[in-house]
Amino acid sequence: MQAFEYIAARTVPEAVALLDEKGEKARILAGGTDLIVQVREARRDVDWMIDIKAIPEVNVLAYDAEAGLTLGAAVPCYQIYAEADICDAYPGIIDATKIIGGTAIQGRAGVGGNLCNASPAADCIPPLIVLNATCVIAGPNGERDIPVEAFCTSPGQTALEKGEMLVALKIPAPQNNSSSFYLRFIPRNEMDIAVVGAGASVTLDDAKQTIVSARIALAAVAPTPLFAEEASALLAGRELSDEAIDAAAQAAQAIARPISDMRGTAEQRTHLVGVLTRRALNGAIQRVLDA
Amino acid sequence: MSEKKEYKVIGTRPIRHDGVDKVTGRALYGADFQIAGLLHGRVLRSPHAHARIVSIDTSRAEAYPGVKGIVTAQDLPDPADKVADLGEGAVNLKYLCDNILARDKVLYKGHAVAAVAATSPHIAEEACTLIDVAYEVLPPVLEVRQAMEPDAPLLHENLKTTSLGETADEPSNVASHLQYKKGAPEKGFAEADVVIEREFVTGTVHQGYIEPHNATALYNPDGHLTIWCSTQGAFTVREQVAEILQYPISKIKVVPMEIGGGFGGKISVYIKPVAALLAMKTGKPVKVLMNRTDVFEGTGPTPASYIRVKMGATKAGKVTAAEAYLAFEAGAYPGSPVGPGAMCIFAPYNIENVLIDGYDVVVNKPKTAPYRAPGATNAAFGSETILDELAERLEIDPLEIRLMNGAKEGDRRADGPIYPRIGYIETVEAAKQHPHYAAPNGKKHHGRGVASGFWFNIGLESSVTINVNVDGTINLVEGSTDIGGTRASIAMQAAEVLGIPAESVNPSVVDTNSVGYTAVTGGSRTTYATGYAAYEAAQDVKRQMIARAAKLWEVDEANVQFADGEFSCINGKEEQISFRDLCARLGETGGPVVGSGTVNPGGAGGAFATHVVDVEVDEETGKVEILRYTATQDAGKAIHPSYVEGQIQGGVVQGIGWALNEEYIYDAEGTMTNASFLDYRMPTCLDLPMIDTVIVEVPNPGHPYGVRGVGEVPIIPPPAAIANAIYDAVGIRMTELPMSPERLLKAIGTI
């Protein structure tokens, strides 16, 4: 393992200044469950690790039925799923936080770090996309917001510019008759990386018979997690039916551009996009019906 | 041994002697070992699967601050010098040495090329990047059938096929061809009403021990070399290091630390001779630790294989003939377990006409190493699937066809031996009578499968010394690495003889200077053979204690009887004394009592197992869920039933992993792309049901308590049983391991 400097930043401006000064070989350290492994395996060249866990803004976990959720960039998974009202409001995020690594990893790893690691297979990103999350980014020129689906640009690469860091994620309050769902396919039942992941959110009408709106997002089938925009749009205004869901699943398959690797082949992944999209949509719908 | 014997200690479930140390984290493993002045070693490994080494320049690394010594194959004795003296032995020695540090060619990615000792592990790692190795890259051959092609790239220019005693003229990747024949196979197939033949392919599989290999070596100026390490056998480490370094055995002491699993993978040495070389070169103690990638890329897995099986049966279900063709990947050097695979393939059955051909083939992957019943799991995947298909075609229950053809005492195996009393039929009966087999299983996409397996087990040498303490306890000194609770199962056999509780025995596993020669913990031999030595040592103690009682009572030894922990006088005097009280009087009756036992028993009873499994197949994803699992096995006599159950469950879990997901995945250049436990997918707790076990006890006539080895046979049936269950669930015969979701989707026709 290479030698590196560890710096604990106390404020956002301090962290931003450090990032700006040190440049490419500086990385933000939050849970460290990806970063430390990458450095140990020489997959990332890091001279400075800037620990942000002492910065108040990145530790915020605040939910309000009107304002929605503010999720600080360093909040670990276990804190999120310990909050009952967050579990009720955003079950899709909870699905993801509960399957990242094992219990010990979930004590350290967070949604913000999962996003910034920008793995195409990241479990937290599809649910963030389907829940319309916004990234709050701080940088040398102040703060800016971008939609989460624009955050990842290629494997391991993000829209963060030099000196910028993710401070928090903001997720709007859930609408009536809505819910969300995330699942992934792995050959085992835990401790694995998604062969394919699919997230869905749906809002139904008051009669719970028609889909008012829906969002579908996919993991591990393209260089970045994907928002399946056309597939999502197909569902708006449709009555609940297998046909509607099949049509959305097919549209989702059409945008998948998977590779073949040791975790799965391209054709297997494309097939699974259909299966998992159906299961994610049905899962979200069932949650609305059960509510 | 037909009537049930009554035992006081054997068959009970005392707490294992090493339990507290292990659950509290105090047990010392190789990586925990510390000594003043310790240097850290790191091995440089080949980035190519097949290449000629043109040159190695270590000068930049040697100049790096903190580097204390570098070794390459040039520091090993040149085995080429031994050719004239040792004949074929020299060839083997060359392979052995070349696998430790490559001399002229690298034969797999991860092949050790050089090693550095430095003042910190980080410096050693950094220095490895400064060693300049020039390679002439050669095309790799990564699959057994390709390696057998006449125009395949050759790994060894001098390797010529040995076939049934003849050596070929031209070099080849096929190291050897063996054959077993019984009866007249052609005639047997002619008598059959149904003949089924299929091809099978199995992947390269890892033993999956949690603890990576480790070694710390210390070289004294007087020439004494000490190695602290994780191993399945301290004495085999001593032998291998002596052979590779051409160093006297008397000057090598190997200290076995606790072991975090081995399953066969910690018998061959890798970094132990390297640590020794670095210690000799630097004059300092040197510790070498592997990381997980080193373990996957640089140590031996169990081989991938290509297998063809043909079996024929009459309408009544009698198997009339069986044929098998087995081609096993040996890895970089000859020595795959195709032999045991060939001997085991039809072993559970009494078949009149059999022909088995086996091929040992080198490929550009790490040299294979033993793994739990080496070769037998690959083989049984083929034969047990075909037998299931025969039963289905003949509309006979799959357990019934096994009963109809099952081997019994007096039957001859295809490779020659005639079975003594064995318990195969009893395992099938136990499976048939188990509630699991009667439970309904009709749900859509649910299926049930069965399969059986056989493993020889071995005897080999073991030594035990017992020191009697004045408080009535004994210190039992042995040389068998304790992997699965053998301190307990060995101690219990001595306790039974002496009529004392298991807790009154303090077992210790000691170094090679402190106990008699003991072969490896492998071949399911430890409870059998070292337990046998403990029995003999306890008998020795008993004889000496009888003499002491006789002396005390001034009677003839023949007049002293020992039963239930009490010595009594059977002629004349009314005398009685307990083992414990007599221990307190050793000083006055002649001094300490030390008993010893050494064995090399030939009667390791073979072990059989029959498994039943229920699965659910997700037809949309290809994923197989194990719903219920029952394993029956003949243990001969279960000394400590909990550890027998543990061995069965552990073997089944490894078999399930082998069946469903485990395999080394290589790219075209020969790089393993899943060299971590993240992507080399062993089952976790969430992937498994509780595994029910049924211990059948058909005592082994070759052991005083009837013990049969239990550790290996449970890994054999699972892949075939699961394949048969998948067929029952979805009507597809899977013939390639692992039966991963993607392969299953393809077989079903979904993708």
XYZ file of N, CA and C in Angstrom, chain A residues 21-191:
513
model
N -6.280 22.815 -3.914
C -4.822 22.957 -3.841
C -4.111 21.666 -4.267
N -4.608 20.514 -3.791
C -3.889 19.255 -4.013
C -4.182 18.633 -5.384
N -5.338 18.981 -5.945
C -5.628 18.500 -7.297
C -5.976 17.027 -7.369
N -5.565 16.393 -8.465
C -6.056 15.055 -8.810
C -5.702 13.966 -7.804
N -4.598 14.135 -7.099
C -4.181 13.064 -6.192
C -4.758 13.225 -4.787
N -5.761 14.108 -4.660
C -6.480 14.226 -3.393
C -7.849 13.574 -3.559
N -8.273 12.836 -2.550
C -9.604 12.228 -2.597
C -10.299 12.461 -1.274
N -11.634 12.611 -1.372
C -12.435 12.722 -0.168
C -12.563 11.335 0.471
N -12.349 11.299 1.798
C -12.540 10.055 2.556
C -13.797 10.206 3.401
N -14.801 9.390 3.099
C -15.998 9.374 3.957
C -15.985 8.015 4.667
N -16.777 7.055 4.205
C -16.734 5.726 4.832
C -15.453 4.974 4.503
N -14.903 5.233 3.337
C -13.624 4.621 2.953
C -13.723 3.192 2.469
N -14.936 2.663 2.375
C -15.042 1.233 2.038
C -14.683 0.943 0.589
N -14.755 1.942 -0.263
C -14.233 1.777 -1.624
C -12.809 2.314 -1.708
N -12.622 3.541 -1.217
C -11.348 4.243 -1.424
C -10.154 3.475 -0.836
N -10.293 3.020 0.396
C -9.136 2.385 1.037
C -8.775 1.079 0.331
N -9.799 0.362 -0.096
C -9.539 -0.877 -0.838
C -8.841 -0.570 -2.161
N -9.306 0.491 -2.823
C -8.701 0.851 -4.114
C -7.234 1.247 -3.954
N -6.939 1.981 -2.900
C -5.549 2.393 -2.687
C -4.698 1.183 -2.321
N -5.249 0.337 -1.470
C -4.499 -0.850 -1.058
C -4.192 -1.740 -2.262
N -5.124 -1.824 -3.191
C -4.917 -2.685 -4.363
C -4.283 -1.925 -5.527
N -3.793 -0.722 -5.234
C -3.098 0.102 -6.238
C -3.979 0.400 -7.456
N -5.278 0.466 -7.231
C -6.168 0.809 -8.338
C -6.430 2.312 -8.392
N -6.022 3.034 -7.354
C -6.159 4.492 -7.348
C -4.903 5.079 -6.721
N -4.374 6.093 -7.341
C -3.151 6.734 -6.887
C -3.548 7.953 -6.053
N -3.403 7.878 -4.748
C -3.870 8.950 -3.857
C -2.724 9.399 -2.955
N -2.439 10.688 -2.966
C -1.420 11.231 -2.064
C -2.030 11.888 -0.826
N -3.268 12.359 -0.970
C -3.932 13.014 0.174
C -5.334 12.447 0.342
N -5.642 12.001 1.530
C -7.012 11.613 1.843
C -7.584 12.685 2.759
N -8.654 13.307 2.286
C -9.263 14.392 3.054
C -10.530 13.856 3.721
N -10.416 13.625 5.008
C -11.538 13.072 5.760
C -12.559 14.168 6.019
N -13.804 13.916 5.630
C -14.838 14.957 5.800
C -15.809 14.627 6.939
N -15.552 13.552 7.653
C -16.563 13.112 8.627
C -16.737 14.077 9.794
N -15.793 15.018 9.986
C -15.938 15.989 11.077
C -16.677 17.253 10.622
N -17.104 17.288 9.354
C -17.798 18.481 8.848
C -19.297 18.346 9.111
N -19.900 19.304 9.818
C -21.318 19.148 10.195
C -22.248 18.939 8.997
N -22.081 19.702 7.922
C -23.043 19.641 6.804
C -23.128 18.247 6.156
N -22.030 17.510 6.176
C -22.071 16.213 5.495
C -22.641 15.114 6.382
N -22.950 15.479 7.636
C -23.534 14.498 8.555
C -25.021 14.713 8.789
N -25.603 15.654 8.042
C -27.020 15.967 8.245
C -27.882 14.818 7.741
N -28.840 14.426 8.554
C -29.860 13.465 8.115
C -31.177 14.038 8.612
N -31.905 14.739 7.727
C -33.110 15.463 8.161
C -34.252 15.160 7.204
N -35.356 14.709 7.765
C -36.528 14.428 6.935
C -37.699 15.246 7.414
N -38.418 15.809 6.453
C -39.605 16.596 6.757
C -40.637 16.252 5.693
N -41.875 15.994 6.123
C -42.907 15.544 5.192
C -43.182 16.575 4.104
N -42.867 17.838 4.349
C -43.063 18.882 3.334
C -41.787 19.074 2.506
N -40.676 19.214 3.221
C -39.422 19.595 2.547
C -38.686 18.403 1.962
N -39.003 17.224 2.428
C -38.299 16.059 1.932
C -37.069 15.733 2.760
N -36.117 15.048 2.115
C -34.964 14.502 2.827
C -33.683 15.234 2.439
N -32.917 15.601 3.473
C -31.546 16.049 3.232
C -30.627 14.977 3.786
N -29.800 14.455 2.902
C -28.938 13.327 3.265
C -27.493 13.763 3.073
N -26.814 14.013 4.189
C -25.419 14.450 4.132
C -24.546 13.416 3.441
N -23.500 13.893 2.789
C -22.687 13.009 1.935
C -21.958 11.921 2.709
N -21.790 12.106 4.031
C -21.019 11.110 4.795
C -21.891 10.287 5.740
N -23.217 10.394 5.601
C -24.083 9.632 6.508
C -24.019 8.140 6.146
N -23.647 7.295 7.097
C -23.563 5.863 6.765
C -24.937 5.201 6.652
N -24.961 4.101 5.943
C -26.223 3.393 5.648
C -27.031 3.078 6.903
N -26.333 2.629 7.950
C -27.099 2.142 9.111
C -27.920 3.256 9.749
N -27.433 4.487 9.660
C -28.200 5.596 10.254
C -29.469 5.860 9.458
N -29.403 5.613 8.170
C -30.561 5.892 7.318
C -31.661 4.880 7.594
N -31.297 3.605 7.582
C -32.377 2.619 7.768
C -32.812 2.483 9.215
N -32.150 3.213 10.115
C -32.623 3.226 11.515
C -33.779 4.206 11.707
N -34.040 5.071 10.702
C -35.086 6.103 10.839
C -36.379 5.584 10.209
N -37.398 5.373 11.046
C -38.634 4.757 10.561
C -39.334 5.612 9.502
N -39.369 6.944 9.697
C -40.116 7.751 8.717
C -39.385 7.825 7.376
N -38.074 7.729 7.409
C -37.326 7.687 6.130
C -37.587 6.351 5.427
N -37.640 5.303 6.205
C -37.938 3.983 5.625
C -39.316 3.998 4.964
N -40.282 4.646 5.624
C -41.634 4.705 5.057
C -41.676 5.556 3.789
N -40.953 6.664 3.808
C -41.051 7.617 2.702
C -40.259 7.176 1.470
N -39.108 6.534 1.683
C -38.198 6.232 0.560
C -37.734 4.766 0.595
N -38.678 3.842 0.520
C -38.264 2.438 0.683
C -37.240 1.987 -0.364
N -37.220 2.611 -1.529
C -36.254 2.220 -2.565
C -34.823 2.452 -2.113
N -34.588 3.587 -1.425
C -33.250 3.861 -0.892
C -32.896 2.843 0.191
N -33.901 2.530 0.981
C -33.651 1.590 2.080
C -33.287 0.209 1.523
N -33.989 -0.216 0.458
C -33.646 -1.496 -0.189
C -32.152 -1.545 -0.510
N -31.646 -0.430 -1.023
C -30.240 -0.404 -1.444
C -29.294 -0.369 -0.245
N -29.610 0.473 0.753
C -28.676 0.600 1.888
C -28.553 -0.702 2.660
N -29.577 -1.528 2.588
C -29.531 -2.781 3.352
C -28.785 -3.901 2.646
N -28.448 -3.715 1.379
C -27.755 -4.810 0.670
C -26.335 -4.449 0.265
N -25.900 -3.236 0.640
C -24.508 -2.886 0.334
C -23.611 -3.581 1.347
N -22.697 -4.429 0.859
C -21.798 -5.143 1.763
C -22.579 -5.932 2.785
N -22.026 -6.019 3.993
C -22.724 -6.670 5.097
C -22.947 -5.646 6.195
N -23.384 -6.112 7.344
C -23.707 -5.212 8.456
C -22.520 -4.308 8.815
N -21.340 -4.872 8.889
C -20.168 -4.087 9.287
C -19.887 -2.989 8.265
N -19.988 -3.326 7.000
C -19.745 -2.332 5.947
C -20.794 -1.227 6.020
N -22.041 -1.616 6.280
C -23.116 -0.618 6.331
C -22.925 0.360 7.496
N -22.121 -0.001 8.462
C -21.798 0.910 9.550
C -20.880 2.040 9.113
N -20.211 1.876 8.010
C -19.253 2.861 7.509
C -19.699 3.460 6.164
N -20.102 2.584 5.279
C -20.393 3.017 3.911
C -21.656 3.863 3.869
N -21.675 4.863 2.973
C -22.844 5.723 2.870
C -23.317 5.894 1.438
N -24.476 6.490 1.297
C -25.068 6.721 -0.019
C -24.225 7.724 -0.817
N -23.740 8.763 -0.140
C -22.925 9.774 -0.819
C -21.653 9.178 -1.399
N -21.008 8.355 -0.613
C -19.783 7.720 -1.087
C -20.056 6.758 -2.230
N -21.157 6.051 -2.135
C -21.549 5.122 -3.193
C -21.738 5.887 -4.500
N -22.330 7.078 -4.389
C -22.539 7.916 -5.584
C -21.204 8.421 -6.127
N -20.342 8.953 -5.235
C -19.077 9.557 -5.695
C -18.104 8.518 -6.246
N -18.215 7.259 -5.798
C -17.366 6.205 -6.336
C -17.715 5.926 -7.810
N -18.982 6.292 -8.171
C -19.428 6.271 -9.567
C -19.252 4.926 -10.249
N -19.493 3.864 -9.487
C -19.487 2.541 -10.123
C -20.750 2.392 -10.961
N -20.635 1.809 -12.147
C -21.844 1.566 -12.939
C -22.824 0.652 -12.196
N -22.286 -0.145 -11.251
C -23.113 -1.134 -10.552
C -23.587 -0.641 -9.187
N -23.366 0.635 -8.870
C -23.700 1.140 -7.527
C -25.176 0.914 -7.212
N -25.430 0.323 -6.058
C -26.815 0.012 -5.699
C -27.622 1.249 -5.323
N -26.991 2.273 -4.759
C -27.766 3.431 -4.285
C -28.198 4.354 -5.415
N -27.531 4.300 -6.544
C -27.788 5.322 -7.557
C -29.150 5.158 -8.242
N -29.549 3.957 -8.668
C -30.890 3.852 -9.279
C -32.016 4.371 -8.371
N -32.035 4.009 -7.086
C -33.107 4.575 -6.257
C -33.020 6.094 -6.138
N -31.806 6.648 -6.072
C -31.689 8.116 -6.025
C -32.275 8.724 -7.303
N -32.005 8.080 -8.432
C -32.512 8.603 -9.711
C -34.039 8.548 -9.733
N -34.596 7.412 -9.333
C -36.058 7.294 -9.434
C -36.757 8.182 -8.410
N -36.049 8.584 -7.370
C -36.642 9.484 -6.365
C -36.316 10.947 -6.640
N -35.804 11.247 -7.827
C -35.542 12.636 -8.241
C -34.562 13.350 -7.331
N -33.534 12.657 -6.882
C -32.581 13.289 -5.974
C -31.744 14.342 -6.697
N -31.347 15.345 -5.923
C -30.475 16.415 -6.412
C -29.176 16.396 -5.619
N -28.067 16.601 -6.327
C -26.764 16.644 -5.661
C -26.431 18.085 -5.310
N -26.100 18.317 -4.048
C -25.645 19.642 -3.616
C -24.118 19.598 -3.606
N -23.528 20.429 -4.489
C -22.077 20.385 -4.694
C -21.463 21.700 -4.248
N -20.389 21.621 -3.463
C -19.667 22.838 -3.061
C -18.338 22.877 -3.795
N -17.927 24.083 -4.198
C -16.660 24.204 -4.905
C -16.049 25.585 -4.692
N -14.936 25.830 -5.320
C -14.260 27.120 -5.159
C -15.155 28.298 -5.557
N -16.113 28.043 -6.444
C -16.985 29.137 -6.880
C -18.355 29.095 -6.208
N -18.444 28.430 -5.069
C -19.709 28.374 -4.355
C -20.448 27.076 -4.599
N -21.760 27.082 -4.313
C -22.557 25.865 -4.405
C -23.295 25.781 -5.719
N -23.522 24.544 -6.185
C -24.402 24.336 -7.326
C -25.142 23.016 -7.119
N -26.281 22.885 -7.768
C -27.077 21.666 -7.676
C -27.154 21.024 -9.053
N -27.067 19.679 -9.097
C -27.338 18.993 -10.364
C -28.200 17.761 -10.080
N -29.028 17.341 -11.044
C -29.798 16.113 -10.833
C -28.855 14.913 -10.752
N -29.236 13.956 -9.942
C -28.324 12.844 -9.671
C -28.006 12.059 -10.938
N -28.940 12.003 -11.884
C -28.658 11.224 -13.101
C -27.577 11.864 -13.966
N -27.247 13.117 -13.657
C -26.171 13.784 -14.412
C -24.837 13.707 -13.681
N -24.823 13.079 -12.533
C -23.614 13.125 -11.682
C -22.495 12.210 -12.184
N -22.844 10.973 -12.537
C -21.805 10.039 -12.993
C -21.577 10.237 -14.485
N -20.320 10.290 -14.901
C -20.035 10.545 -16.317
C -19.408 9.342 -17.024
N -18.704 8.518 -16.291
C -18.143 7.266 -16.828
C -17.681 6.463 -15.610
N -17.256 5.215 -15.794
C -16.900 4.414 -14.612
C -15.869 5.131 -13.741
N -16.218 5.401 -12.513
C -15.308 6.055 -11.578
C -15.181 7.549 -11.755
N -15.853 8.112 -12.734
C -15.720 9.555 -13.022
C -17.061 10.257 -12.782
N -16.972 11.485 -12.258
C -18.198 12.227 -11.945
C -18.133 13.627 -12.532
N -19.252 14.339 -12.366
C -19.349 15.717 -12.859
C -18.638 16.702 -11.936
N -18.060 16.225 -10.854
C -17.349 17.129 -9.943
C -16.145 17.736 -10.652
N -16.043 19.070 -10.558
C -14.901 19.775 -11.159
C -13.793 19.877 -10.120
N -12.653 20.372 -10.552
C -11.514 20.527 -9.640
C -11.926 21.347 -8.412
N -11.653 20.819 -7.241
C -11.974 21.531 -6.002
C -13.396 21.324 -5.515
N -14.200 20.568 -6.257
C -15.595 20.389 -5.846
C -15.785 19.122 -5.020
N -16.784 19.179 -4.139
C -17.149 17.993 -3.363
C -18.664 17.916 -3.207
N -19.127 16.688 -3.032
C -20.551 16.474 -2.755
C -20.787 16.767 -1.275
N -21.756 17.633 -0.986
C -22.067 17.972 0.399
C -23.274 17.161 0.883
N -24.294 17.104 0.043
C -25.523 16.418 0.464
C -26.345 16.038 -0.755
N -27.327 15.180 -0.489
C -28.330 14.850 -1.499
C -29.661 15.342 -0.967
N -30.469 15.911 -1.861
C -31.805 16.345 -1.455
C -32.819 15.549 -2.260
N -33.784 14.987 -1.550
C -34.812 14.183 -2.205
C -36.164 14.788 -1.862
N -36.976 15.076 -2.882
C -38.271 15.705 -2.594
C -39.162 14.793 -1.749
N -40.120 15.428 -1.053
C -41.058 14.652 -0.247
C -41.876 13.758 -1.174
N -42.188 12.552 -0.719
C -42.962 11.660 -1.587
C -44.387 12.164 -1.785
N -44.906 11.935 -2.990
C -46.290 12.312 -3.273
C -47.238 11.256 -2.693
N -48.523 11.607 -2.651
C -49.508 10.614 -2.210
C -49.515 9.431 -3.172
N -49.855 8.288 -2.657
C -49.970 7.070 -3.479
C -48.700 6.769 -4.279
N -47.576 7.023 -3.643
C -46.334 6.714 -4.360
C -45.460 5.796 -3.508
N -44.586 5.118 -4.184
C -43.579 4.325 -3.469
C -42.429 4.004 -4.422
N -41.441 3.344 -3.873
C -40.256 3.041 -4.676
C -39.721 1.675 -4.284
N -38.868 1.140 -5.153
C -38.366 -0.225 -4.962
C -37.026 -0.346 -5.678
N -36.098 -1.070 -5.059
C -34.841 -1.373 -5.749
C -34.510 -2.842 -5.529
N -34.037 -3.491 -6.560
C -33.503 -4.846 -6.398
C -32.358 -5.036 -7.386
N -31.559 -6.012 -7.094
C -30.447 -6.319 -7.996
C -30.429 -7.819 -8.193
N -29.786 -8.249 -9.250
C -29.544 -9.674 -9.394
C -28.102 -9.966 -9.047
N -27.911 -10.892 -8.110
C -26.586 -11.426 -7.799
C -26.728 -12.942 -7.727
N -25.655 -13.667 -8.065
C -25.775 -15.132 -8.065
C -25.942 -15.698 -6.660
N -25.445 -14.963 -5.660
C -25.655 -15.407 -4.282
C -26.748 -14.534 -3.661
N -26.887 -14.620 -2.349
C -27.914 -13.825 -1.698
C -27.366 -12.656 -0.897
N -26.067 -12.464 -0.880
C -25.479 -11.313 -0.202
C -24.036 -11.173 -0.658
N -23.368 -10.088 -0.177
C -21.938 -9.885 -0.393
C -21.551 -10.001 -1.865
